């Protein structure tokens, strides 16, 4: 069932929800949370499709906030709210309201969303694209217990990770972090099978993939060893190599579906490690609404390394996480190099005399 409301208000949208539930014979509300999706018209369809699939596991009221761009000065001063109320088969296992905001009301989206939140239920806000630099201080983000962003959709993912670390507030999370959950589980299980010390790690993956950076940060923070970041053609993460005192441990996924786990002294094993779609990632995120301390510590650990690493000036360059930043050698023909050479010759002459 779908109801279109033009130039409406939040109270009329609530009334349409109640009438729609009665019309389809489901007056009782059995939803567990409110999911607010803040997106644009271009990405609204894919985001809503993913949310509907995730609602099979987490029945929810989904509010899609689309801020429409006004084309003329007159339109910018005219406020209007259009809404689509979807129930039944149109909305998965919950309820969906698509809100299109025009004019001045764009700057006050929280006043439209607030009356539509489920009472006494958690609120999750998700930005599929164009997330604010500080989600917790965003007017819509301040309404939520959980704020989901995706640095993979940013133009400069590594710089975006830096901004996320500076503005981190408990409750923030990133789908780029959710993507590496199977990798973290598999690597932890592999290390549980051996009693060796890890000396070094190499993480291999695409250049502009923040999941690779986050995995490198997590390993560096947890193992306290140098972590090298190397590039591959993908897709996504392709391999992690652990150098241990008992021999190498390698988790290699070349095709994005099936990985091979190699442990010294054991036969190679094939493990399922497929790349998951957005609906699966959102379903995982909605299973827990408490702060993710592991994500926070990994994110904060890696930022210093990202800031000090040489990225060659590229907007999403790679970084190498190590215990200490390497000291660059002094060029012999530089002023500092010449001074160093003269001082060394004077010291050698004094020693000879």
mmCIF file with all atom_site columns, C-alpha atoms in Angstrom, residues 47-253:
data_model
loop_
_atom_site.group_PDB
_atom_site.id
_atom_site.type_symbol
_atom_site.label_atom_id
_atom_site.label_alt_id
_atom_site.label_comp_id
_atom_site.label_asym_id
_atom_site.label_entity_id
_atom_site.label_seq_id
_atom_site.pdbx_PDB_ins_code
_atom_site.Cartn_x
_atom_site.Cartn_y
_atom_site.Cartn_z
_atom_site.occupancy
_atom_site.B_iso_or_equiv
_atom_site.pdbx_formal_charge
_atom_site.auth_seq_id
_atom_site.auth_comp_id
_atom_site.auth_asym_id
_atom_site.auth_atom_id
_atom_site.pdbx_PDB_model_num
ATOM 1   C CA . UNK A 1 47  ? 19.685 2.706   -0.028 1.00 0.00 ? 47  UNK A CA 1
ATOM 2   C CA . UNK A 1 48  ? 15.988 1.990   0.434  1.00 0.00 ? 48  UNK A CA 1
ATOM 3   C CA . UNK A 1 49  ? 16.321 -1.409  -1.236 1.00 0.00 ? 49  UNK A CA 1
ATOM 4   C CA . UNK A 1 50  ? 19.133 -2.346  1.152  1.00 0.00 ? 50  UNK A CA 1
ATOM 5   C CA . UNK A 1 51  ? 17.126 -1.097  4.153  1.00 0.00 ? 51  UNK A CA 1
ATOM 6   C CA . UNK A 1 52  ? 14.064 -3.130  3.123  1.00 0.00 ? 52  UNK A CA 1
ATOM 7   C CA . UNK A 1 53  ? 16.161 -6.289  2.874  1.00 0.00 ? 53  UNK A CA 1
ATOM 8   C CA . UNK A 1 54  ? 17.768 -5.600  6.263  1.00 0.00 ? 54  UNK A CA 1
ATOM 9   C CA . UNK A 1 55  ? 14.303 -5.073  7.772  1.00 0.00 ? 55  UNK A CA 1
ATOM 10  C CA . UNK A 1 56  ? 13.593 -8.799  7.366  1.00 0.00 ? 56  UNK A CA 1
ATOM 11  C CA . UNK A 1 57  ? 15.969 -9.308  10.262 1.00 0.00 ? 57  UNK A CA 1
ATOM 12  C CA . UNK A 1 58  ? 15.228 -6.012  12.023 1.00 0.00 ? 58  UNK A CA 1
ATOM 13  C CA . UNK A 1 59  ? 11.633 -4.805  11.477 1.00 0.00 ? 59  UNK A CA 1
ATOM 14  C CA . UNK A 1 60  ? 11.835 -1.031  11.559 1.00 0.00 ? 60  UNK A CA 1
ATOM 15  C CA . UNK A 1 61  ? 10.244 2.230   10.568 1.00 0.00 ? 61  UNK A CA 1
ATOM 16  C CA . UNK A 1 62  ? 12.420 3.603   7.784  1.00 0.00 ? 62  UNK A CA 1
ATOM 17  C CA . UNK A 1 63  ? 12.433 7.350   7.194  1.00 0.00 ? 63  UNK A CA 1
ATOM 18  C CA . UNK A 1 64  ? 14.189 8.391   3.979  1.00 0.00 ? 64  UNK A CA 1
ATOM 19  C CA . UNK A 1 65  ? 15.155 12.071  4.072  1.00 0.00 ? 65  UNK A CA 1
ATOM 20  C CA . UNK A 1 66  ? 15.848 13.495  0.605  1.00 0.00 ? 66  UNK A CA 1
ATOM 21  C CA . UNK A 1 67  ? 16.910 17.132  0.478  1.00 0.00 ? 67  UNK A CA 1
ATOM 22  C CA . UNK A 1 68  ? 15.920 18.476  -2.920 1.00 0.00 ? 68  UNK A CA 1
ATOM 23  C CA . UNK A 1 69  ? 18.060 21.214  -4.454 1.00 0.00 ? 69  UNK A CA 1
ATOM 24  C CA . UNK A 1 70  ? 16.145 24.423  -5.211 1.00 0.00 ? 70  UNK A CA 1
ATOM 25  C CA . UNK A 1 71  ? 16.900 25.822  -8.658 1.00 0.00 ? 71  UNK A CA 1
ATOM 26  C CA . UNK A 1 72  ? 15.839 29.453  -8.156 1.00 0.00 ? 72  UNK A CA 1
ATOM 27  C CA . UNK A 1 73  ? 15.961 32.035  -5.318 1.00 0.00 ? 73  UNK A CA 1
ATOM 28  C CA . UNK A 1 74  ? 12.165 31.949  -5.096 1.00 0.00 ? 74  UNK A CA 1
ATOM 29  C CA . UNK A 1 75  ? 12.168 28.171  -4.604 1.00 0.00 ? 75  UNK A CA 1
ATOM 30  C CA . UNK A 1 76  ? 14.752 28.479  -1.844 1.00 0.00 ? 76  UNK A CA 1
ATOM 31  C CA . UNK A 1 77  ? 12.431 30.676  0.210  1.00 0.00 ? 77  UNK A CA 1
ATOM 32  C CA . UNK A 1 78  ? 9.424  28.381  -0.272 1.00 0.00 ? 78  UNK A CA 1
ATOM 33  C CA . UNK A 1 79  ? 9.212  25.481  2.158  1.00 0.00 ? 79  UNK A CA 1
ATOM 34  C CA . UNK A 1 80  ? 7.451  22.296  1.190  1.00 0.00 ? 80  UNK A CA 1
ATOM 35  C CA . UNK A 1 81  ? 7.319  18.698  2.352  1.00 0.00 ? 81  UNK A CA 1
ATOM 36  C CA . UNK A 1 82  ? 6.217  15.858  0.079  1.00 0.00 ? 82  UNK A CA 1
ATOM 37  C CA . UNK A 1 83  ? 5.889  12.332  1.444  1.00 0.00 ? 83  UNK A CA 1
ATOM 38  C CA . UNK A 1 84  ? 5.295  8.766   0.311  1.00 0.00 ? 84  UNK A CA 1
ATOM 39  C CA . UNK A 1 85  ? 3.915  6.394   2.942  1.00 0.00 ? 85  UNK A CA 1
ATOM 40  C CA . UNK A 1 86  ? 4.567  2.741   2.112  1.00 0.00 ? 86  UNK A CA 1
ATOM 41  C CA . UNK A 1 87  ? 3.140  -0.188  4.056  1.00 0.00 ? 87  UNK A CA 1
ATOM 42  C CA . UNK A 1 88  ? 2.836  -3.933  3.526  1.00 0.00 ? 88  UNK A CA 1
ATOM 43  C CA . UNK A 1 89  ? 4.681  -5.398  0.554  1.00 0.00 ? 89  UNK A CA 1
ATOM 44  C CA . UNK A 1 90  ? 5.900  -1.919  -0.410 1.00 0.00 ? 90  UNK A CA 1
ATOM 45  C CA . UNK A 1 91  ? 7.941  -1.612  2.794  1.00 0.00 ? 91  UNK A CA 1
ATOM 46  C CA . UNK A 1 92  ? 9.412  -5.026  3.577  1.00 0.00 ? 92  UNK A CA 1
ATOM 47  C CA . UNK A 1 93  ? 8.525  -6.087  7.108  1.00 0.00 ? 93  UNK A CA 1
ATOM 48  C CA . UNK A 1 94  ? 8.142  -2.587  8.537  1.00 0.00 ? 94  UNK A CA 1
ATOM 49  C CA . UNK A 1 95  ? 7.009  0.856   7.466  1.00 0.00 ? 95  UNK A CA 1
ATOM 50  C CA . UNK A 1 96  ? 8.637  3.265   5.053  1.00 0.00 ? 96  UNK A CA 1
ATOM 51  C CA . UNK A 1 97  ? 8.174  7.001   4.713  1.00 0.00 ? 97  UNK A CA 1
ATOM 52  C CA . UNK A 1 98  ? 10.013 8.858   1.948  1.00 0.00 ? 98  UNK A CA 1
ATOM 53  C CA . UNK A 1 99  ? 10.314 12.550  2.829  1.00 0.00 ? 99  UNK A CA 1
ATOM 54  C CA . UNK A 1 100 ? 11.280 15.081  0.159  1.00 0.00 ? 100 UNK A CA 1
ATOM 55  C CA . UNK A 1 101 ? 12.244 18.448  1.593  1.00 0.00 ? 101 UNK A CA 1
ATOM 56  C CA . UNK A 1 102 ? 12.225 21.695  -0.385 1.00 0.00 ? 102 UNK A CA 1
ATOM 57  C CA . UNK A 1 103 ? 13.333 25.227  0.434  1.00 0.00 ? 103 UNK A CA 1
ATOM 58  C CA . UNK A 1 104 ? 13.938 26.422  3.992  1.00 0.00 ? 104 UNK A CA 1
ATOM 59  C CA . UNK A 1 105 ? 12.697 23.201  5.558  1.00 0.00 ? 105 UNK A CA 1
ATOM 60  C CA . UNK A 1 106 ? 15.918 21.513  4.347  1.00 0.00 ? 106 UNK A CA 1
ATOM 61  C CA . UNK A 1 107 ? 17.762 23.303  7.151  1.00 0.00 ? 107 UNK A CA 1
ATOM 62  C CA . UNK A 1 108 ? 15.305 21.971  9.738  1.00 0.00 ? 108 UNK A CA 1
ATOM 63  C CA . UNK A 1 109 ? 15.006 18.319  8.755  1.00 0.00 ? 109 UNK A CA 1
ATOM 64  C CA . UNK A 1 110 ? 15.144 17.244  12.415 1.00 0.00 ? 110 UNK A CA 1
ATOM 65  C CA . UNK A 1 111 ? 11.841 19.036  13.097 1.00 0.00 ? 111 UNK A CA 1
ATOM 66  C CA . UNK A 1 112 ? 10.194 16.920  10.404 1.00 0.00 ? 112 UNK A CA 1
ATOM 67  C CA . UNK A 1 113 ? 11.763 13.639  11.502 1.00 0.00 ? 113 UNK A CA 1
ATOM 68  C CA . UNK A 1 114 ? 11.335 13.993  15.268 1.00 0.00 ? 114 UNK A CA 1
ATOM 69  C CA . UNK A 1 115 ? 7.498  13.537  15.336 1.00 0.00 ? 115 UNK A CA 1
ATOM 70  C CA . UNK A 1 116 ? 7.823  10.426  13.158 1.00 0.00 ? 116 UNK A CA 1
ATOM 71  C CA . UNK A 1 117 ? 10.245 8.498   15.384 1.00 0.00 ? 117 UNK A CA 1
ATOM 72  C CA . UNK A 1 118 ? 8.917  5.378   17.071 1.00 0.00 ? 118 UNK A CA 1
ATOM 73  C CA . UNK A 1 119 ? 8.396  6.043   20.799 1.00 0.00 ? 119 UNK A CA 1
ATOM 74  C CA . UNK A 1 120 ? 10.777 4.276   23.214 1.00 0.00 ? 120 UNK A CA 1
ATOM 75  C CA . UNK A 1 121 ? 12.767 2.696   20.378 1.00 0.00 ? 121 UNK A CA 1
ATOM 76  C CA . UNK A 1 122 ? 16.407 3.165   19.306 1.00 0.00 ? 122 UNK A CA 1
ATOM 77  C CA . UNK A 1 123 ? 17.196 5.504   16.436 1.00 0.00 ? 123 UNK A CA 1
ATOM 78  C CA . UNK A 1 124 ? 19.843 4.773   13.796 1.00 0.00 ? 124 UNK A CA 1
ATOM 79  C CA . UNK A 1 125 ? 20.865 7.382   11.211 1.00 0.00 ? 125 UNK A CA 1
ATOM 80  C CA . UNK A 1 126 ? 22.605 6.224   8.035  1.00 0.00 ? 126 UNK A CA 1
ATOM 81  C CA . UNK A 1 127 ? 24.323 8.414   5.437  1.00 0.00 ? 127 UNK A CA 1
ATOM 82  C CA . UNK A 1 128 ? 25.018 6.260   2.328  1.00 0.00 ? 128 UNK A CA 1
ATOM 83  C CA . UNK A 1 129 ? 26.810 9.253   0.732  1.00 0.00 ? 129 UNK A CA 1
ATOM 84  C CA . UNK A 1 130 ? 27.811 12.802  1.685  1.00 0.00 ? 130 UNK A CA 1
ATOM 85  C CA . UNK A 1 131 ? 28.070 12.142  5.404  1.00 0.00 ? 131 UNK A CA 1
ATOM 86  C CA . UNK A 1 132 ? 28.835 15.139  7.672  1.00 0.00 ? 132 UNK A CA 1
ATOM 87  C CA . UNK A 1 133 ? 32.361 15.424  9.048  1.00 0.00 ? 133 UNK A CA 1
ATOM 88  C CA . UNK A 1 134 ? 30.989 15.186  12.600 1.00 0.00 ? 134 UNK A CA 1
ATOM 89  C CA . UNK A 1 135 ? 27.898 12.936  12.519 1.00 0.00 ? 135 UNK A CA 1
ATOM 90  C CA . UNK A 1 136 ? 27.163 13.335  16.247 1.00 0.00 ? 136 UNK A CA 1
ATOM 91  C CA . UNK A 1 137 ? 26.834 17.134  15.893 1.00 0.00 ? 137 UNK A CA 1
ATOM 92  C CA . UNK A 1 138 ? 24.599 16.923  12.841 1.00 0.00 ? 138 UNK A CA 1
ATOM 93  C CA . UNK A 1 139 ? 20.987 17.871  13.716 1.00 0.00 ? 139 UNK A CA 1
ATOM 94  C CA . UNK A 1 140 ? 19.730 14.462  12.566 1.00 0.00 ? 140 UNK A CA 1
ATOM 95  C CA . UNK A 1 141 ? 22.718 12.576  13.967 1.00 0.00 ? 141 UNK A CA 1
ATOM 96  C CA . UNK A 1 142 ? 22.086 14.050  17.413 1.00 0.00 ? 142 UNK A CA 1
ATOM 97  C CA . UNK A 1 143 ? 18.758 12.188  17.510 1.00 0.00 ? 143 UNK A CA 1
ATOM 98  C CA . UNK A 1 144 ? 20.418 8.783   17.122 1.00 0.00 ? 144 UNK A CA 1
ATOM 99  C CA . UNK A 1 145 ? 22.099 6.214   19.323 1.00 0.00 ? 145 UNK A CA 1
ATOM 100 C CA . UNK A 1 146 ? 23.947 4.844   16.291 1.00 0.00 ? 146 UNK A CA 1
ATOM 101 C CA . UNK A 1 147 ? 25.340 6.816   13.346 1.00 0.00 ? 147 UNK A CA 1
ATOM 102 C CA . UNK A 1 148 ? 26.400 4.868   10.249 1.00 0.00 ? 148 UNK A CA 1
ATOM 103 C CA . UNK A 1 149 ? 28.622 6.340   7.536  1.00 0.00 ? 149 UNK A CA 1
ATOM 104 C CA . UNK A 1 150 ? 30.598 4.846   4.648  1.00 0.00 ? 150 UNK A CA 1
ATOM 105 C CA . UNK A 1 151 ? 34.048 6.245   3.897  1.00 0.00 ? 151 UNK A CA 1
ATOM 106 C CA . UNK A 1 152 ? 34.191 4.076   0.761  1.00 0.00 ? 152 UNK A CA 1
ATOM 107 C CA . UNK A 1 153 ? 31.761 6.560   -0.829 1.00 0.00 ? 153 UNK A CA 1
ATOM 108 C CA . UNK A 1 154 ? 34.050 9.529   -0.084 1.00 0.00 ? 154 UNK A CA 1
ATOM 109 C CA . UNK A 1 155 ? 36.333 11.098  -2.688 1.00 0.00 ? 155 UNK A CA 1
ATOM 110 C CA . UNK A 1 156 ? 39.393 10.833  -0.429 1.00 0.00 ? 156 UNK A CA 1
ATOM 111 C CA . UNK A 1 157 ? 38.818 7.828   1.847  1.00 0.00 ? 157 UNK A CA 1
ATOM 112 C CA . UNK A 1 158 ? 42.049 8.140   3.865  1.00 0.00 ? 158 UNK A CA 1
ATOM 113 C CA . UNK A 1 159 ? 41.443 11.814  4.598  1.00 0.00 ? 159 UNK A CA 1
ATOM 114 C CA . UNK A 1 160 ? 37.879 10.906  5.523  1.00 0.00 ? 160 UNK A CA 1
ATOM 115 C CA . UNK A 1 161 ? 39.191 8.357   8.034  1.00 0.00 ? 161 UNK A CA 1
ATOM 116 C CA . UNK A 1 162 ? 41.344 11.096  9.531  1.00 0.00 ? 162 UNK A CA 1
ATOM 117 C CA . UNK A 1 163 ? 38.292 13.334  9.937  1.00 0.00 ? 163 UNK A CA 1
ATOM 118 C CA . UNK A 1 164 ? 36.269 10.463  11.427 1.00 0.00 ? 164 UNK A CA 1
ATOM 119 C CA . UNK A 1 165 ? 38.945 9.873   14.057 1.00 0.00 ? 165 UNK A CA 1
ATOM 120 C CA . UNK A 1 166 ? 39.089 13.520  15.088 1.00 0.00 ? 166 UNK A CA 1
ATOM 121 C CA . UNK A 1 167 ? 35.300 13.770  15.413 1.00 0.00 ? 167 UNK A CA 1
ATOM 122 C CA . UNK A 1 168 ? 34.643 10.273  16.789 1.00 0.00 ? 168 UNK A CA 1
ATOM 123 C CA . UNK A 1 169 ? 31.798 10.015  19.304 1.00 0.00 ? 169 UNK A CA 1
ATOM 124 C CA . UNK A 1 170 ? 30.636 6.715   20.877 1.00 0.00 ? 170 UNK A CA 1
ATOM 125 C CA . UNK A 1 171 ? 27.932 5.385   18.587 1.00 0.00 ? 171 UNK A CA 1
ATOM 126 C CA . UNK A 1 172 ? 29.711 6.287   15.324 1.00 0.00 ? 172 UNK A CA 1
ATOM 127 C CA . UNK A 1 173 ? 30.511 3.462   12.939 1.00 0.00 ? 173 UNK A CA 1
ATOM 128 C CA . UNK A 1 174 ? 31.551 2.917   9.341  1.00 0.00 ? 174 UNK A CA 1
ATOM 129 C CA . UNK A 1 175 ? 30.428 0.320   6.790  1.00 0.00 ? 175 UNK A CA 1
ATOM 130 C CA . UNK A 1 176 ? 34.067 0.125   5.664  1.00 0.00 ? 176 UNK A CA 1
ATOM 131 C CA . UNK A 1 177 ? 34.781 -1.297  9.127  1.00 0.00 ? 177 UNK A CA 1
ATOM 132 C CA . UNK A 1 178 ? 31.811 -3.681  8.885  1.00 0.00 ? 178 UNK A CA 1
ATOM 133 C CA . UNK A 1 179 ? 33.184 -5.065  5.612  1.00 0.00 ? 179 UNK A CA 1
ATOM 134 C CA . UNK A 1 180 ? 36.271 -6.475  7.351  1.00 0.00 ? 180 UNK A CA 1
ATOM 135 C CA . UNK A 1 181 ? 34.432 -8.376  10.110 1.00 0.00 ? 181 UNK A CA 1
ATOM 136 C CA . UNK A 1 182 ? 34.946 -11.776 8.371  1.00 0.00 ? 182 UNK A CA 1
ATOM 137 C CA . UNK A 1 183 ? 38.646 -10.971 7.849  1.00 0.00 ? 183 UNK A CA 1
ATOM 138 C CA . UNK A 1 184 ? 39.127 -10.066 11.495 1.00 0.00 ? 184 UNK A CA 1
ATOM 139 C CA . UNK A 1 185 ? 37.320 -13.222 12.626 1.00 0.00 ? 185 UNK A CA 1
ATOM 140 C CA . UNK A 1 186 ? 39.364 -15.443 10.313 1.00 0.00 ? 186 UNK A CA 1
ATOM 141 C CA . UNK A 1 187 ? 42.703 -13.903 11.324 1.00 0.00 ? 187 UNK A CA 1
ATOM 142 C CA . UNK A 1 188 ? 41.873 -14.138 15.027 1.00 0.00 ? 188 UNK A CA 1
ATOM 143 C CA . UNK A 1 189 ? 40.926 -17.814 14.594 1.00 0.00 ? 189 UNK A CA 1
ATOM 144 C CA . UNK A 1 190 ? 44.173 -18.499 12.714 1.00 0.00 ? 190 UNK A CA 1
ATOM 145 C CA . UNK A 1 191 ? 46.284 -16.938 15.481 1.00 0.00 ? 191 UNK A CA 1
ATOM 146 C CA . UNK A 1 192 ? 44.430 -18.998 18.077 1.00 0.00 ? 192 UNK A CA 1
ATOM 147 C CA . UNK A 1 193 ? 45.751 -22.156 16.397 1.00 0.00 ? 193 UNK A CA 1
ATOM 148 C CA . UNK A 1 194 ? 49.435 -21.301 16.887 1.00 0.00 ? 194 UNK A CA 1
ATOM 149 C CA . UNK A 1 195 ? 51.636 -20.335 19.825 1.00 0.00 ? 195 UNK A CA 1
ATOM 150 C CA . UNK A 1 196 ? 53.976 -18.032 17.950 1.00 0.00 ? 196 UNK A CA 1
ATOM 151 C CA . UNK A 1 197 ? 54.999 -14.406 18.133 1.00 0.00 ? 197 UNK A CA 1
ATOM 152 C CA . UNK A 1 198 ? 53.966 -12.168 15.242 1.00 0.00 ? 198 UNK A CA 1
ATOM 153 C CA . UNK A 1 199 ? 56.900 -10.098 13.957 1.00 0.00 ? 199 UNK A CA 1
ATOM 154 C CA . UNK A 1 200 ? 55.404 -8.220  10.987 1.00 0.00 ? 200 UNK A CA 1
ATOM 155 C CA . UNK A 1 201 ? 52.233 -7.954  8.915  1.00 0.00 ? 201 UNK A CA 1
ATOM 156 C CA . UNK A 1 202 ? 51.440 -7.038  5.328  1.00 0.00 ? 202 UNK A CA 1
ATOM 157 C CA . UNK A 1 203 ? 47.939 -5.999  4.211  1.00 0.00 ? 203 UNK A CA 1
ATOM 158 C CA . UNK A 1 204 ? 47.321 -6.088  0.464  1.00 0.00 ? 204 UNK A CA 1
ATOM 159 C CA . UNK A 1 205 ? 44.363 -4.503  -1.313 1.00 0.00 ? 205 UNK A CA 1
ATOM 160 C CA . UNK A 1 206 ? 43.037 -1.761  -3.565 1.00 0.00 ? 206 UNK A CA 1
ATOM 161 C CA . UNK A 1 207 ? 44.551 1.698   -3.278 1.00 0.00 ? 207 UNK A CA 1
ATOM 162 C CA . UNK A 1 208 ? 41.382 3.664   -2.600 1.00 0.00 ? 208 UNK A CA 1
ATOM 163 C CA . UNK A 1 209 ? 39.746 1.200   -0.217 1.00 0.00 ? 209 UNK A CA 1
ATOM 164 C CA . UNK A 1 210 ? 39.404 2.384   3.409  1.00 0.00 ? 210 UNK A CA 1
ATOM 165 C CA . UNK A 1 211 ? 38.680 -1.171  4.590  1.00 0.00 ? 211 UNK A CA 1
ATOM 166 C CA . UNK A 1 212 ? 42.316 -2.038  3.842  1.00 0.00 ? 212 UNK A CA 1
ATOM 167 C CA . UNK A 1 213 ? 43.484 0.910   5.932  1.00 0.00 ? 213 UNK A CA 1
ATOM 168 C CA . UNK A 1 214 ? 41.185 0.008   8.814  1.00 0.00 ? 214 UNK A CA 1
ATOM 169 C CA . UNK A 1 215 ? 42.359 -3.594  8.839  1.00 0.00 ? 215 UNK A CA 1
ATOM 170 C CA . UNK A 1 216 ? 45.987 -2.418  8.882  1.00 0.00 ? 216 UNK A CA 1
ATOM 171 C CA . UNK A 1 217 ? 45.212 -0.076  11.784 1.00 0.00 ? 217 UNK A CA 1
ATOM 172 C CA . UNK A 1 218 ? 43.443 -2.821  13.723 1.00 0.00 ? 218 UNK A CA 1
ATOM 173 C CA . UNK A 1 219 ? 46.337 -5.270  13.282 1.00 0.00 ? 219 UNK A CA 1
ATOM 174 C CA . UNK A 1 220 ? 48.935 -2.648  14.211 1.00 0.00 ? 220 UNK A CA 1
ATOM 175 C CA . UNK A 1 221 ? 46.984 -1.640  17.322 1.00 0.00 ? 221 UNK A CA 1
ATOM 176 C CA . UNK A 1 222 ? 46.307 -5.194  18.479 1.00 0.00 ? 222 UNK A CA 1
ATOM 177 C CA . UNK A 1 223 ? 49.614 -6.892  17.634 1.00 0.00 ? 223 UNK A CA 1
ATOM 178 C CA . UNK A 1 224 ? 51.912 -3.902  18.222 1.00 0.00 ? 224 UNK A CA 1
ATOM 179 C CA . UNK A 1 225 ? 54.082 -4.817  15.233 1.00 0.00 ? 225 UNK A CA 1
ATOM 180 C CA . UNK A 1 226 ? 55.001 -3.025  11.980 1.00 0.00 ? 226 UNK A CA 1
ATOM 181 C CA . UNK A 1 227 ? 52.211 -3.291  9.395  1.00 0.00 ? 227 UNK A CA 1
ATOM 182 C CA . UNK A 1 228 ? 53.014 -2.755  5.721  1.00 0.00 ? 228 UNK A CA 1
ATOM 183 C CA . UNK A 1 229 ? 50.297 -1.644  3.336  1.00 0.00 ? 229 UNK A CA 1
ATOM 184 C CA . UNK A 1 230 ? 50.793 -2.884  -0.244 1.00 0.00 ? 230 UNK A CA 1
ATOM 185 C CA . UNK A 1 231 ? 48.649 -2.403  -3.351 1.00 0.00 ? 231 UNK A CA 1
ATOM 186 C CA . UNK A 1 232 ? 46.833 -4.837  -5.609 1.00 0.00 ? 232 UNK A CA 1
ATOM 187 C CA . UNK A 1 233 ? 44.241 -4.590  -8.357 1.00 0.00 ? 233 UNK A CA 1
ATOM 188 C CA . UNK A 1 234 ? 41.519 -5.909  -6.008 1.00 0.00 ? 234 UNK A CA 1
ATOM 189 C CA . UNK A 1 235 ? 38.687 -6.503  -5.686 1.00 0.00 ? 235 UNK A CA 1
ATOM 190 C CA . UNK A 1 236 ? 38.804 -4.977  -2.202 1.00 0.00 ? 236 UNK A CA 1
ATOM 191 C CA . UNK A 1 237 ? 41.091 -6.699  0.268  1.00 0.00 ? 237 UNK A CA 1
ATOM 192 C CA . UNK A 1 238 ? 43.108 -9.435  -1.412 1.00 0.00 ? 238 UNK A CA 1
ATOM 193 C CA . UNK A 1 239 ? 45.599 -10.789 1.148  1.00 0.00 ? 239 UNK A CA 1
ATOM 194 C CA . UNK A 1 240 ? 46.994 -10.539 4.678  1.00 0.00 ? 240 UNK A CA 1
ATOM 195 C CA . UNK A 1 241 ? 50.424 -12.030 5.482  1.00 0.00 ? 241 UNK A CA 1
ATOM 196 C CA . UNK A 1 242 ? 51.601 -12.526 9.050  1.00 0.00 ? 242 UNK A CA 1
ATOM 197 C CA . UNK A 1 243 ? 55.290 -13.205 9.626  1.00 0.00 ? 243 UNK A CA 1
ATOM 198 C CA . UNK A 1 244 ? 55.567 -15.246 12.822 1.00 0.00 ? 244 UNK A CA 1
ATOM 199 C CA . UNK A 1 245 ? 58.326 -17.070 14.695 1.00 0.00 ? 245 UNK A CA 1
ATOM 200 C CA . UNK A 1 246 ? 56.761 -20.348 13.512 1.00 0.00 ? 246 UNK A CA 1
ATOM 201 C CA . UNK A 1 247 ? 56.509 -19.404 9.845  1.00 0.00 ? 247 UNK A CA 1
ATOM 202 C CA . UNK A 1 248 ? 54.162 -17.327 7.714  1.00 0.00 ? 248 UNK A CA 1
ATOM 203 C CA . UNK A 1 249 ? 50.367 -17.254 8.028  1.00 0.00 ? 249 UNK A CA 1
ATOM 204 C CA . UNK A 1 250 ? 48.672 -16.124 4.815  1.00 0.00 ? 250 UNK A CA 1
ATOM 205 C CA . UNK A 1 251 ? 45.007 -15.379 4.134  1.00 0.00 ? 251 UNK A CA 1
ATOM 206 C CA . UNK A 1 252 ? 44.717 -14.853 0.376  1.00 0.00 ? 252 UNK A CA 1
ATOM 207 C CA . UNK A 1 253 ? 41.527 -13.926 -1.506 1.00 0.00 ? 253 UNK A CA 1
#
